[in-house]
XYZ file of C-alpha atoms in Angstrom:
707
model
C -44.431 -2.816 4.553
C -44.357 -2.438 8.322
C -40.939 -2.600 10.028
C -40.269 -4.111 13.432
C -38.196 -2.046 15.887
C -35.047 -4.101 15.387
C -31.819 -3.298 17.215
C -29.346 -0.387 17.037
C -26.351 -2.678 16.582
C -24.589 -3.711 14.440
C -24.603 -0.692 12.172
C -25.458 -1.295 8.528
C -27.680 -3.995 7.058
C -27.468 -7.340 8.893
C -29.216 -10.384 7.399
C -29.990 -13.166 9.893
C -31.520 -15.794 7.611
C -35.089 -14.570 8.092
C -34.944 -10.820 7.585
C -32.612 -7.831 7.713
C -31.926 -5.281 10.436
C -31.157 -1.792 9.099
C -29.331 0.853 11.160
C -27.939 4.302 10.402
C -26.176 6.761 12.701
C -27.086 10.449 12.409
C -27.061 12.873 15.293
C -28.696 15.643 13.260
C -31.450 13.665 11.503
C -35.064 14.300 12.437
C -35.986 10.971 10.897
C -34.597 8.511 8.315
C -36.302 6.742 5.432
C -35.027 3.396 4.200
C -35.495 3.165 0.420
C -35.865 -0.310 -1.105
C -35.454 -0.800 -4.851
C -36.942 -3.517 -7.064
C -35.158 -4.854 -10.137
C -37.080 -2.392 -12.324
C -35.990 0.565 -10.170
C -39.276 0.961 -8.290
C -38.615 2.611 -4.935
C -40.416 1.758 -1.687
C -39.825 4.029 1.297
C -39.990 2.802 4.903
C -39.449 5.122 7.844
C -37.108 3.588 10.414
C -39.233 3.408 13.557
C -36.697 3.598 16.395
C -33.813 5.826 17.513
C -31.317 4.857 20.220
C -28.193 6.928 20.835
C -28.696 8.713 17.505
C -28.861 5.339 15.713
C -32.018 5.013 13.593
C -33.062 1.399 13.137
C -35.715 -1.065 12.029
C -36.103 -4.731 11.058
C -37.840 -5.971 7.905
C -39.010 -9.561 7.734
C -38.374 -11.323 4.419
C -35.750 -8.881 3.159
C -32.579 -10.770 2.294
C -29.349 -10.891 0.251
C -29.416 -9.031 -3.039
C -31.864 -6.384 -1.848
C -30.792 -2.959 -3.119
C -31.374 -0.011 -0.827
C -30.423 3.528 0.145
C -31.375 6.178 2.686
C -33.046 9.574 2.716
C -32.191 11.677 5.754
C -34.628 14.357 6.862
C -32.960 17.104 8.856
C -31.522 20.626 8.807
C -29.987 21.993 5.615
C -27.784 24.997 6.322
C -24.423 24.673 4.536
C -23.153 27.886 6.112
C -23.294 26.060 9.470
C -22.033 22.767 8.056
C -25.483 21.120 7.955
C -26.289 19.390 4.661
C -29.265 17.073 5.183
C -31.529 16.893 2.143
C -34.043 14.057 1.635
C -33.922 14.627 -2.123
C -30.450 13.078 -2.111
C -30.499 9.281 -2.058
C -27.586 8.198 0.136
C -25.271 5.209 0.271
C -25.125 3.382 3.613
C -21.633 4.065 5.090
C -21.740 0.509 6.472
C -22.925 -1.140 3.229
C -21.168 -4.486 2.733
C -21.737 -4.267 -1.006
C -22.459 -1.400 -3.388
C -23.549 -1.710 -6.977
C -23.586 0.706 -9.883
C -21.550 3.756 -10.750
C -22.230 7.455 -10.415
C -24.159 9.132 -13.200
C -22.826 12.661 -12.941
C -26.155 14.428 -12.938
C -26.986 17.866 -11.552
C -29.193 16.278 -8.895
C -26.133 14.900 -7.059
C -25.028 18.342 -6.058
C -26.430 20.703 -3.458
C -26.300 23.561 -5.939
C -27.309 24.146 -9.530
C -24.559 23.803 -12.122
C -23.089 27.209 -12.832
C -24.500 28.732 -9.619
C -22.935 27.323 -6.417
C -25.204 29.523 -4.286
C -28.451 28.188 -5.749
C -29.859 25.219 -3.831
C -30.699 22.154 -5.885
C -33.520 19.948 -4.586
C -33.835 17.621 -7.565
C -34.149 13.946 -6.618
C -30.845 12.081 -7.153
C -32.399 8.573 -7.298
C -31.245 6.747 -10.395
C -27.954 8.614 -10.510
C -26.155 7.151 -7.481
C -24.909 3.661 -6.598
C -27.138 1.528 -4.406
C -26.237 -0.354 -1.233
C -26.860 -4.114 -1.239
C -27.790 -6.559 1.523
C -25.231 -9.374 1.480
C -25.205 -13.010 2.483
C -22.701 -13.273 5.365
C -22.310 -17.040 5.017
C -19.288 -18.464 3.154
C -17.520 -21.810 3.123
C -13.967 -21.010 4.177
C -13.143 -24.744 4.212
C -9.760 -25.185 5.939
C -8.600 -21.605 5.474
C -5.765 -20.537 7.750
C -4.010 -17.170 7.703
C -0.309 -17.644 6.866
C 0.799 -15.264 9.678
C 4.183 -14.772 8.013
C 6.557 -12.926 10.370
C 7.526 -9.475 9.166
C 11.182 -10.363 8.851
C 10.340 -13.289 6.547
C 7.994 -11.253 4.358
C 8.385 -10.129 0.756
C 5.569 -7.753 -0.178
C 4.308 -7.328 -3.731
C 2.339 -4.133 -4.346
C -0.195 -4.791 -7.055
C -3.534 -3.824 -8.573
C -6.391 -6.293 -9.079
C -7.151 -5.010 -12.563
C -3.685 -3.964 -13.664
C -2.036 -7.281 -12.825
C -4.556 -9.474 -14.609
C -6.000 -7.529 -17.567
C -3.397 -8.789 -20.047
C -2.347 -12.074 -18.471
C -2.553 -14.729 -21.184
C -3.134 -17.518 -18.687
C -6.221 -15.891 -17.195
C -9.513 -16.479 -19.064
C -10.715 -13.259 -20.665
C -13.937 -13.184 -18.633
C -11.898 -13.223 -15.402
C -9.338 -10.592 -16.317
C -9.415 -7.515 -14.112
C -11.242 -9.343 -11.304
C -10.719 -10.871 -7.885
C -11.209 -14.283 -9.486
C -8.509 -13.418 -12.026
C -6.046 -12.565 -9.266
C -6.840 -15.908 -7.646
C -6.262 -17.801 -10.901
C -3.532 -20.491 -10.743
C -1.544 -18.771 -13.518
C -1.200 -15.616 -11.420
C -0.559 -17.468 -8.171
C 2.139 -19.555 -9.862
C 3.960 -16.386 -10.923
C 3.779 -14.916 -7.415
C 4.989 -18.124 -5.798
C 7.874 -18.395 -8.241
C 8.824 -14.851 -7.386
C 9.006 -15.678 -3.679
C 6.195 -13.319 -2.695
C 4.699 -13.839 0.783
C 2.104 -11.044 0.705
C 0.188 -9.169 -1.965
C -0.559 -5.556 -1.099
C -3.636 -4.634 -3.097
C -4.185 -1.060 -4.172
C -7.618 0.172 -3.016
C -10.412 -2.375 -3.254
C -12.923 -0.457 -1.120
C -15.779 0.784 -3.297
C -14.602 3.894 -5.141
C -15.827 6.156 -7.933
C -14.386 8.136 -10.812
C -14.763 11.832 -10.112
C -16.599 14.204 -12.413
C -13.499 15.989 -13.707
C -11.867 12.773 -14.912
C -15.037 11.564 -16.557
C -15.304 14.813 -18.495
C -11.795 14.145 -19.857
C -12.742 10.624 -20.888
C -10.509 9.166 -18.154
C -11.192 6.900 -15.157
C -9.931 6.618 -11.619
C -7.589 3.647 -11.990
C -5.750 3.649 -8.677
C -8.923 3.780 -6.579
C -7.993 6.398 -3.963
C -11.506 7.840 -4.032
C -13.457 5.721 -1.572
C -17.208 5.872 -1.042
C -17.720 2.600 0.889
C -15.337 1.383 3.607
C -16.927 -2.066 3.965
C -17.696 -2.919 0.351
C -15.276 -4.603 -2.081
C -15.254 -2.627 -5.323
C -17.912 -4.042 -7.636
C -15.880 -3.134 -10.737
C -13.448 -5.924 -9.846
C -16.132 -8.610 -9.735
C -16.512 -11.069 -12.583
C -20.317 -10.782 -12.299
C -20.919 -7.283 -10.879
C -24.587 -7.271 -11.845
C -25.218 -10.162 -9.400
C -23.678 -8.249 -6.451
C -21.486 -11.300 -5.882
C -18.327 -9.307 -5.150
C -18.194 -10.256 -1.462
C -18.187 -13.987 -2.193
C -15.673 -13.550 -4.997
C -13.345 -11.498 -2.808
C -13.466 -14.121 -0.072
C -12.672 -16.798 -2.643
C -9.598 -14.816 -3.711
C -8.385 -14.523 -0.122
C -8.918 -18.244 0.437
C -6.925 -19.120 -2.699
C -4.021 -16.832 -1.808
C -3.921 -18.178 1.746
C -3.847 -21.716 0.421
C -0.821 -20.698 -1.665
C 0.891 -19.347 1.474
C 0.386 -15.659 0.705
C -1.113 -12.961 2.883
C -3.493 -10.271 1.649
C -2.800 -6.668 2.676
C -5.234 -3.911 1.699
C -4.276 -0.362 0.807
C -6.981 1.573 2.678
C -8.042 5.214 2.378
C -9.589 6.398 5.649
C -8.315 9.948 5.279
C -10.989 11.267 2.877
C -13.954 10.216 0.750
C -15.155 10.732 -2.806
C -17.607 13.457 -1.771
C -14.871 16.058 -2.205
C -15.041 19.701 -1.140
C -18.028 22.003 -0.573
C -18.868 21.856 -4.294
C -18.708 18.055 -4.418
C -21.590 15.580 -4.753
C -23.797 14.418 -1.893
C -23.488 10.648 -2.028
C -23.371 9.406 1.555
C -21.910 10.843 4.764
C -22.223 14.480 3.685
C -26.006 14.124 3.689
C -26.174 11.860 6.761
C -24.216 13.891 9.321
C -21.730 16.236 7.701
C -20.344 17.663 10.946
C -19.717 14.270 12.521
C -17.983 12.648 9.562
C -15.917 15.487 8.080
C -13.348 17.932 9.390
C -14.829 21.393 8.781
C -13.122 24.769 8.888
C -13.901 25.989 12.405
C -14.542 29.623 11.522
C -16.379 28.838 8.300
C -17.974 25.350 8.431
C -19.263 25.637 4.882
C -15.760 24.571 3.864
C -13.745 21.416 4.546
C -10.268 20.984 5.986
C -8.108 19.279 3.373
C -4.935 17.496 4.479
C -5.066 15.104 1.532
C -5.298 17.294 -1.564
C -8.641 15.699 -2.447
C -11.121 18.213 -1.036
C -11.941 16.839 2.417
C -10.571 14.995 5.443
C -12.465 12.613 7.703
C -13.063 13.917 11.211
C -10.961 11.587 13.366
C -11.860 13.704 16.400
C -15.425 12.364 16.187
C -16.090 9.105 18.118
C -18.558 8.012 15.443
C -16.013 8.438 12.650
C -13.433 6.566 14.695
C -16.013 3.832 15.248
C -16.635 3.663 11.503
C -12.914 3.228 10.814
C -12.378 0.633 13.534
C -15.545 -1.292 12.611
C -14.370 -1.350 9.007
C -10.915 -2.635 9.925
C -12.325 -5.360 12.169
C -14.821 -6.402 9.479
C -12.100 -6.886 6.875
C -10.049 -8.979 9.323
C -12.811 -11.094 10.855
C -15.251 -11.494 7.957
C -13.066 -11.027 4.871
C -9.961 -12.543 6.541
C -7.377 -10.113 5.235
C -3.986 -10.078 6.945
C -3.131 -6.417 7.223
C -3.508 -2.868 5.993
C -1.429 -0.153 4.387
C -2.861 3.219 5.413
C -2.832 5.857 2.693
C -1.637 9.282 3.927
C -1.676 7.906 7.475
C -0.448 11.145 9.040
C -3.938 12.551 8.419
C -5.385 10.024 10.873
C -3.194 11.529 13.602
C -4.425 15.112 13.177
C -6.702 15.501 16.194
C -6.172 19.233 16.277
C -3.813 20.873 13.778
C -0.469 19.143 14.121
C 0.204 15.454 13.659
C -0.177 13.881 17.110
C 1.670 10.642 17.658
C -0.537 9.888 20.674
C -3.813 10.514 18.876
C -6.973 8.603 19.741
C -6.851 6.560 16.555
C -3.519 4.997 17.475
C -4.740 4.369 21.026
C -7.753 2.519 19.641
C -5.610 0.388 17.341
C -3.186 -0.389 20.181
C -5.889 -1.779 22.463
C -8.015 -3.499 19.823
C -7.655 -7.296 20.179
C -8.303 -7.864 16.457
C -6.743 -4.975 14.550
C -3.594 -4.854 16.698
C -2.718 -8.406 15.655
C -2.461 -7.874 11.888
C 0.141 -6.088 9.801
C -0.176 -2.303 10.060
C 1.760 -0.300 7.479
C 1.696 3.491 7.376
C 2.312 5.763 4.462
C 3.818 8.188 6.988
C 3.005 11.510 5.370
C 0.182 13.706 4.103
C 0.091 17.044 2.269
C -0.610 19.191 5.342
C 1.942 21.201 7.389
C 4.373 18.932 9.224
C 2.922 15.922 7.459
C 6.208 14.099 6.744
C 6.396 11.722 9.711
C 8.771 8.939 8.651
C 10.054 7.264 11.821
C 7.444 8.796 14.109
C 4.686 6.193 14.202
C 3.929 4.097 17.338
C 5.626 0.746 18.075
C 2.971 -1.548 16.523
C 3.381 0.148 13.154
C 5.687 -0.376 10.219
C 6.236 2.372 7.656
C 6.868 2.899 3.993
C 10.399 4.201 4.422
C 10.566 7.192 2.080
C 14.090 7.944 3.273
C 15.185 4.473 2.170
C 13.715 5.045 -1.295
C 15.373 8.441 -1.724
C 18.765 7.365 -0.362
C 19.037 4.207 -2.461
C 18.009 6.077 -5.604
C 20.582 8.803 -4.889
C 23.359 6.315 -4.186
C 22.960 4.416 -7.438
C 22.618 7.545 -9.571
C 25.855 8.876 -8.084
C 24.705 11.744 -5.886
C 27.330 12.991 -3.383
C 27.169 12.720 0.428
C 24.918 9.666 0.607
C 27.345 6.937 1.715
C 26.731 7.171 5.469
C 22.983 7.369 5.132
C 23.048 4.574 2.556
C 24.754 2.347 5.137
C 22.088 3.216 7.690
C 19.217 2.545 5.314
C 20.377 -0.897 4.131
C 20.884 -2.055 7.735
C 17.339 -1.277 8.885
C 17.324 2.476 9.594
C 18.036 2.165 13.313
C 18.170 5.961 13.536
C 14.446 6.007 12.729
C 13.119 2.981 14.570
C 15.421 1.753 17.336
C 14.808 4.379 20.032
C 11.080 3.617 20.356
C 11.569 -0.136 20.634
C 10.836 -1.077 17.065
C 12.804 -3.606 15.052
C 14.438 -3.465 11.596
C 11.247 -4.785 10.039
C 9.520 -1.520 10.963
C 11.121 -0.319 7.731
C 9.220 -1.284 4.586
C 11.995 -0.898 2.029
C 11.111 0.094 -1.516
C 12.591 2.011 -4.416
C 9.445 2.043 -6.558
C 5.728 2.037 -5.829
C 2.521 2.766 -7.711
C 3.085 6.485 -7.122
C 6.058 7.402 -9.313
C 8.224 5.787 -11.954
C 8.355 2.052 -12.490
C 11.785 0.476 -12.034
C 12.382 0.487 -15.780
C 11.389 4.143 -16.076
C 13.490 5.110 -13.052
C 16.609 4.241 -15.063
C 15.233 5.474 -18.418
C 13.861 8.967 -17.779
C 15.124 12.119 -16.114
C 11.767 13.861 -16.378
C 8.120 12.868 -16.051
C 6.059 12.525 -19.214
C 2.448 12.815 -18.052
C 0.795 14.321 -21.138
C -1.808 11.548 -21.260
C -3.237 12.758 -17.936
C -4.499 15.978 -19.501
C -3.043 18.275 -16.846
C -0.303 19.892 -18.933
C 2.399 18.165 -16.888
C 1.405 19.858 -13.628
C 0.586 16.569 -11.926
C 3.038 14.043 -10.523
C 6.228 14.539 -8.559
C 9.066 16.639 -9.974
C 11.675 15.202 -7.577
C 12.032 11.713 -9.033
C 15.720 11.133 -8.224
C 15.890 9.192 -11.462
C 18.636 8.945 -14.084
C 18.125 8.053 -17.719
C 21.659 6.645 -18.137
C 22.401 9.153 -20.877
C 19.352 9.033 -23.149
C 15.768 10.076 -22.385
C 13.394 7.188 -23.016
C 13.796 4.141 -25.267
C 17.040 3.766 -27.218
C 18.850 1.312 -29.470
C 22.223 2.188 -27.912
C 23.533 -1.150 -26.547
C 25.776 0.501 -23.938
C 22.920 2.541 -22.505
C 20.616 -0.483 -22.442
C 23.274 -2.611 -20.746
C 23.782 0.077 -18.098
C 20.044 0.356 -17.530
C 19.787 -3.414 -17.098
C 22.596 -3.300 -14.527
C 20.959 -0.423 -12.671
C 17.677 -2.339 -12.507
C 19.534 -5.274 -11.002
C 21.378 -2.984 -8.572
C 18.143 -1.494 -7.254
C 16.397 -4.856 -6.958
C 19.377 -6.482 -5.265
C 19.792 -3.613 -2.816
C 16.126 -3.847 -1.843
C 16.200 -7.606 -1.334
C 19.535 -7.656 0.509
C 18.643 -4.863 2.964
C 17.506 -5.379 6.542
C 13.799 -4.644 6.877
C 10.862 -5.777 4.742
C 11.319 -5.562 0.955
C 8.440 -4.380 -1.205
C 8.360 -4.879 -4.969
C 6.096 -3.079 -7.434
C 4.185 -5.372 -9.758
C 5.786 -5.754 -13.158
C 9.197 -4.459 -12.084
C 10.449 -8.025 -12.193
C 9.767 -8.115 -15.952
C 10.693 -4.525 -16.840
C 7.238 -2.908 -17.007
C 7.173 0.652 -18.350
C 4.684 3.516 -18.189
C 6.706 5.429 -20.803
C 7.781 8.035 -18.286
C 4.366 8.678 -16.723
C 4.960 8.965 -12.978
C 1.334 9.551 -11.985
C -0.797 7.043 -13.880
C -3.729 7.327 -11.463
C -6.202 7.901 -14.310
C -4.758 5.514 -16.901
C -6.951 2.431 -16.838
C -5.417 1.074 -20.035
C -2.330 -0.609 -21.457
C -0.126 2.200 -20.101
C -0.711 0.949 -16.532
C -1.617 -2.692 -17.016
C 1.176 -5.245 -16.715
C 2.373 -6.308 -20.167
C 2.949 -10.024 -19.717
C 4.774 -10.391 -23.035
C 7.711 -8.845 -21.156
C 7.936 -11.965 -18.983
C 9.559 -13.818 -21.865
C 11.363 -10.834 -23.364
C 12.979 -10.041 -20.002
C 13.221 -13.591 -18.710
C 16.709 -12.897 -17.373
C 15.399 -10.099 -15.119
C 12.550 -12.276 -13.846
C 14.931 -15.151 -13.105
C 17.362 -12.787 -11.381
C 14.622 -11.345 -9.164
C 13.292 -14.801 -8.268
C 16.811 -15.975 -7.405
C 17.312 -12.936 -5.175
C 14.112 -13.570 -3.195
C 15.050 -17.248 -2.815
C 18.489 -16.181 -1.578
C 16.899 -13.855 0.970
C 14.497 -16.530 2.204
C 17.408 -18.954 2.626
C 19.668 -16.681 4.675
C 18.376 -15.264 8.003
C 21.376 -12.919 8.319
C 19.717 -10.837 5.575
C 16.432 -10.563 7.502
C 17.404 -10.225 11.132
C 14.776 -9.506 13.753
C 17.073 -7.188 15.678
C 19.420 -4.384 14.746
C 23.144 -4.873 14.330
C 25.113 -3.726 17.373
C 28.620 -3.460 15.909
C 29.888 -5.463 18.885
C 31.634 -8.845 19.302
C 29.118 -11.653 19.296
C 30.806 -13.609 22.084
C 32.842 -12.588 25.087
C 36.527 -12.564 24.211
C 35.787 -12.755 20.479
C 36.921 -9.833 18.349
C 34.649 -10.675 15.414
C 31.652 -8.336 15.440
C 28.186 -8.847 14.009
C 28.847 -6.217 11.319
C 31.879 -4.347 9.988
C 32.455 -1.810 7.215
C 35.472 -1.591 4.906
C 36.943 0.722 2.307
C 37.869 -0.642 -1.129
C 41.432 -1.051 0.168
C 40.275 -3.519 2.816
C 40.697 -1.110 5.753
C 37.933 -0.543 8.258
C 35.914 2.593 7.638
C 36.793 5.663 9.726
C 34.793 8.798 10.510
C 36.728 10.554 7.761
C 35.724 7.869 5.265
C 32.062 8.225 6.178
C 32.303 11.971 5.744
C 33.767 11.733 2.253
C 31.379 13.612 -0.032
C 32.505 11.505 -2.976
C 32.242 8.056 -1.419
C 30.900 5.676 -4.018
C 32.176 2.290 -2.854
C 31.766 0.433 0.434
C 32.029 -3.166 1.641
C 30.022 -4.556 4.563
C 30.657 -7.791 6.484
C 27.586 -9.589 7.838
C 28.394 -12.189 10.497
C 26.077 -15.169 10.150
C 27.094 -16.395 13.606
C 25.972 -13.135 15.172
C 22.213 -13.426 14.648
C 20.518 -12.669 18.011
C 17.517 -14.902 17.263
C 16.322 -18.352 18.206
C 14.088 -20.648 16.176
C 10.794 -22.251 17.237
C 12.702 -24.887 19.210
C 14.690 -22.285 21.073
C 17.864 -23.099 19.146
C 20.217 -20.299 18.178
C 19.873 -19.201 14.541
C 23.081 -19.575 12.543
C 23.857 -18.675 8.957
C 26.738 -18.238 6.553
C 28.667 -14.972 6.630
C 28.781 -12.571 3.693
C 30.518 -9.569 2.227
C 28.323 -7.118 0.306
C 30.400 -4.876 -1.949
C 28.731 -1.816 -3.508
C 30.257 0.299 -6.287
C 28.195 3.270 -7.496
C 31.215 4.849 -9.197
C 31.215 5.241 -12.987
C 34.489 3.298 -13.243
C 35.610 -0.174 -12.182
C 37.162 -0.348 -8.707
C 39.580 -2.939 -7.366
C 38.456 -4.126 -3.943
C 40.715 -5.823 -1.389
C 38.955 -8.358 0.817
C 39.341 -8.095 4.631
C 42.051 -9.854 6.610
C 41.842 -13.552 7.467
C 40.075 -12.990 10.799
C 36.851 -12.327 8.901
C 37.194 -15.393 6.699
C 39.915 -17.446 5.049
C 38.315 -17.357 1.620
C 35.296 -15.983 -0.175
C 33.274 -16.861 -3.272
C 31.096 -14.583 -5.374
C 27.459 -15.753 -5.250
C 25.667 -12.643 -6.615
C 26.962 -10.240 -9.260
C 24.699 -7.550 -10.701
C 27.178 -6.869 -13.516
C 26.517 -10.307 -14.979
C 23.099 -10.936 -13.462
C 24.309 -14.177 -11.898
C 23.026 -15.717 -8.673
C 24.837 -18.995 -8.107
C 25.762 -21.426 -5.303
C 29.249 -20.950 -3.827
C 30.548 -24.264 -5.125
C 30.256 -22.943 -8.686
C 32.499 -19.946 -8.059
C 36.256 -19.418 -7.814
C 37.375 -18.854 -4.182
C 39.221 -15.623 -3.355
C 41.551 -15.715 -0.328
C 41.467 -13.220 2.519
C 43.399 -10.120 1.476
C 42.895 -11.000 -2.170
C 41.311 -8.641 -4.683
C 38.310 -8.588 -6.945
C 37.314 -6.030 -9.549
C 33.938 -4.412 -8.971
C 32.441 -3.421 -12.302
C 31.336 0.201 -12.564
C 27.906 0.631 -11.000
C 27.457 -2.872 -9.667
C 27.270 -4.831 -6.453
C 28.687 -8.194 -5.536
C 27.850 -10.598 -2.713
C 30.600 -12.938 -1.528
C 29.933 -15.901 0.737
C 32.496 -17.113 3.236
C 33.684 -20.582 2.251
C 36.205 -23.106 3.423
C 35.299 -22.700 7.128
C 35.492 -25.740 9.372
């Protein structure tokens, strides 16, 4: 088989309808062999004939979609200097659009012999590693249009392709755990009823289960162990053996778009599955180790590790930055996703040692005409020194607001000295985002996520219960800021269960009534539990999968959550595009856009905010003070509301503000009863009148009777 010269761009395998162009970057390679595999595993090796700018390339006529391939890189092998080329290791194409097969944890994958890390291992790894696959780039998108939902109108639903669908009774068994299952009408109907505007999918880039988990009989469930940044994970395809995962993924995106929902991917560009210096050689380690990975400067045998996974990608290298940016653009332009959530995003800003807000990666994103136009969400921390960077990302970025999560949890479990910060968090965290020109929607507000307790477990456990992970309880966070309401785990005590139900409603309501972008964790709306496991990364079983029988058992919670999202969508004062100013909305008008009151109906003072034991606060939101205009340029107007929060363990009588704020008010949301109702169904309360706030509850009152 004689290759033509081909072209050095694009990188990866590009099928043009007649043949396929293969390209691979390696600055250290002496030459590169393309390895083609037949259905029976027969390997044919073809040396790539050309090199331009360290890109090895060649074109093969008649090679098309479905062709399985890999690379062997011939070059220097000197681990002490950070050089790890070894043609005995069959390598995955970093730009592969599809990858098939798992890792067979064989000795040949490693650069050393088991039991002797200093002994070089030159056994051929073919047959033990996944293979790259040439894909068909053509797909009928029909009339697909991205929803382009504004941030302030978004409700994000963090979910897992497999976990959401494995036990859904409406999804055919053959489609459960797949992209097609997520696109099934039964799943889409649930998401639409819940008011979701975007699904945030936990990692769908090709990933593997590491050797240690496999030895324990466990699997990598979450997927934060990437080995292919362009390839949708083949384990989520209904027909993985046909390498049809690209087409199936595109079909899922098309179906969700048609239902009005965006697709956001949780992406892991901070490390790969090749691990530390004792890890397997699967791809980039054997292609150009120094270019792709951050090595210890004084001892390049070892890897810098800002992620706790063994390695960190080298974002100081232009070729690694190109890989990341090419991947992002591919998922937007070819796979049509609508945004990204960047795992441990602070790692991407470490050009030198410290986190650098002006790093090259952020400059590239800022100027990129494709990537800069989609939703960009940072997990704004990593495990390295100075890695907690909440509030410090550039203006295009939104952030998982860890301070929001911690403050809201503390408030509802009754921790002291949280009242002032609680007020800041529920109004958009202006202290974090306003000074650099960002808006309230820079704050992605959440109280639960995949990493930690579910909502049900947050109010049912004081301590983590991670025995199933096989790490003797050493894994998972110890600072959960949870409260079991008096009993650890399940109980038949009706008072405890009633309190837990109220606390679930309090946390959901707070999230959906706060300024910013609310994010819900899948299954929280029906009371999903992981039985106290706060780190279920390796539990690909019923412990992590959504139990859909709870949808009927906890129908009241599902209905309450759906009513809350509908309420949020209806009222723009709850999802403002700009921060509150605390000023009159019109010249000569004393009524401000926001005001805060004590339970006695008096405006809050500095002394009130400094009260270490503050548990109750009332906030007035002026629906006439929204500084936005609609698509026609008309001023946005809404009703006005009072939000009354009581985190105290006893009932509190609350006096409503004086008549200037509203002549009368009607309760429309009450977490004590779980009711969300229109104002005409409630009993009006006059200005200066009183209501009783049930212990640990919140109430929303709507201004009524205005001319």
